Coordinates of C-alpha atoms in Angstrom, one line a residue:
A1 CA 163.4 79.4 47.3
M2 CA 165.1 82.4 45.8
S3 CA 163.6 85.8 46.3
A4 CA 162.4 87.8 43.3
G5 CA 165.4 90.2 43.7
S6 CA 167.9 87.3 43.7
Q7 CA 166.3 85.8 40.6
R8 CA 166.4 89.2 38.9
E9 CA 170.1 89.6 39.6
M10 CA 171.0 86.0 38.4
T11 CA 169.0 86.6 35.2
R12 CA 170.7 89.9 34.7
A13 CA 174.1 88.2 35.2
R14 CA 173.2 85.4 32.7
S15 CA 171.8 87.6 29.9
S16 CA 174.9 87.7 27.7
R17 CA 173.5 90.0 25.0
G18 CA 176.2 92.5 24.0
R19 CA 178.5 91.7 26.9
S20 CA 182.0 90.3 27.1
V21 CA 182.8 87.2 29.1
R22 CA 184.6 89.5 31.5
G23 CA 181.5 91.7 31.8
Q24 CA 179.4 88.6 32.4
C25 CA 181.7 87.4 35.1
A26 CA 181.7 90.8 36.8
A27 CA 177.9 90.9 36.7
A28 CA 177.7 87.3 38.1
A29 CA 180.2 88.3 40.8
A30 CA 178.2 91.4 41.6
A31 CA 175.0 89.4 41.8
E32 CA 176.7 86.8 44.1
V33 CA 178.0 89.6 46.4
S34 CA 174.5 91.2 46.5
I35 CA 172.9 87.9 47.3
Q36 CA 175.5 87.2 50.0
A37 CA 174.8 90.6 51.5
R38 CA 171.0 89.8 51.5
V39 CA 171.7 86.4 53.1
A40 CA 173.9 88.1 55.8
Q41 CA 171.1 90.6 56.4
A42 CA 168.5 87.8 56.7
E43 CA 170.8 85.9 59.1
L44 CA 171.3 89.0 61.2
A45 CA 167.5 89.5 61.2
A46 CA 167.1 85.9 62.4
V47 CA 169.7 86.4 65.1
N48 CA 168.0 89.6 66.2
E49 CA 164.6 87.8 66.2
A50 CA 166.1 85.0 68.3
M51 CA 167.5 87.5 70.8
A52 CA 164.2 89.3 71.0
V53 CA 162.5 86.0 71.7
R54 CA 165.0 85.2 74.5
R55 CA 164.6 88.7 75.9
A56 CA 160.8 88.2 75.9
E57 CA 161.3 84.8 77.6
R58 CA 163.5 86.4 80.3
A59 CA 161.0 89.2 80.7
E60 CA 158.3 86.6 81.1
G61 CA 160.4 84.7 83.7
R62 CA 160.9 88.0 85.6
H63 CA 157.2 88.7 85.3
E64 CA 156.5 85.2 86.8
A65 CA 159.0 85.8 89.6
L66 CA 157.4 89.2 90.3
R67 CA 154.0 87.6 90.3
A68 CA 155.2 85.0 92.8
V69 CA 156.6 87.8 95.0
Q70 CA 153.3 89.7 94.7
D71 CA 151.4 86.6 95.7
A72 CA 153.7 86.1 98.7
V73 CA 153.2 89.7 99.7
A74 CA 149.4 89.4 99.3
A75 CA 149.5 86.3 101.5
E76 CA 151.6 88.1 104.1
V77 CA 149.1 91.1 104.1
A78 CA 146.2 88.7 104.5
G79 CA 147.9 87.0 107.4
L80 CA 148.6 90.4 109.0
R81 CA 145.0 91.4 108.5
A82 CA 143.8 88.3 110.2
E83 CA 146.3 88.9 113.1
L84 CA 145.0 92.5 113.4
A85 CA 141.4 91.3 113.5
A86 CA 142.3 88.8 116.2
A87 CA 144.1 91.6 118.2
K88 CA 141.1 93.9 117.8
E89 CA 138.8 91.1 119.1
E90 CA 141.2 90.5 122.1
V91 CA 141.1 94.3 122.9
R92 CA 137.3 94.2 122.7
Q93 CA 137.0 91.2 125.0
A94 CA 139.5 92.8 127.4
A95 CA 137.4 96.0 127.5
E96 CA 134.3 93.9 128.2
A97 CA 136.1 92.1 131.0
R98 CA 137.4 95.4 132.4
A99 CA 133.8 96.8 132.4
A100 CA 132.5 93.7 134.1
H101 CA 135.3 93.9 136.6
E102 CA 134.5 97.5 137.3
A103 CA 130.8 96.8 137.8
L104 CA 131.8 94.0 140.3
R105 CA 134.1 96.4 142.1
E106 CA 131.3 98.9 142.4
E107 CA 128.9 96.2 143.6
H108 CA 131.5 95.0 146.1
A109 CA 132.1 98.6 147.4
A110 CA 128.3 99.0 147.8
L111 CA 128.1 95.7 149.7
L112 CA 131.0 96.7 151.9
A113 CA 129.3 100.1 152.7
E114 CA 126.1 98.3 153.5
H115 CA 127.9 95.8 155.7
A116 CA 129.7 98.7 157.5
A117 CA 126.4 100.5 158.1
Q118 CA 124.9 97.3 159.5
E119 CA 127.9 96.7 161.8
E120 CA 127.7 100.3 163.0
E121 CA 124.0 99.8 163.7
L122 CA 124.7 96.6 165.6
N123 CA 127.4 98.2 167.7
R124 CA 125.1 101.0 168.9
P125 CA 123.5 100.5 172.3
W126 CA 120.0 99.0 172.0
Y127 CA 118.2 102.2 172.8
Q128 CA 120.0 104.0 169.9
Q129 CA 119.2 101.3 167.3
D130 CA 116.8 101.9 164.5
P131 CA 113.5 100.1 165.4
R132 CA 112.7 99.3 161.8
P133 CA 113.3 95.5 161.4
D134 CA 115.0 95.7 158.0
R135 CA 117.9 97.8 159.6
R136 CA 118.9 94.8 161.8
I137 CA 121.0 91.9 160.6
G138 CA 119.4 88.6 161.1
R139 CA 115.8 89.9 160.9
R140 CA 113.8 89.0 157.9
R141 CA 113.5 91.8 155.4
G142 CA 110.1 93.2 154.9
G143 CA 108.7 92.3 158.3

């Protein structure tokens, strides 16, 4: 399929009206050179197009690679977030345990103080002891 321009040039070269053979040959040669130039141009355009396609494919490949890296980073972030949540929960549980431990310590200290008071009471001579029955160890509380 010849382009309109090529057909025009070939027709111009063939039209022999008022031209010498040498002139016809020169016109045909000029037409051939012009067509060759256009072929070279079209070939160059095709090469450029092919290179553009390859560049686009490489860019797409890079894009896919970057997407894979992005996905890996997102997965790492999700993992770290889960670790952080677990660590926060551990800290919360430790704080709860510490509070419970502190409450037990206070309860223990109160029991020790009560025990010391009872021992002190028992170690007094009978005439200095508090006559209220709940102050003595071994007596039923409340009478």
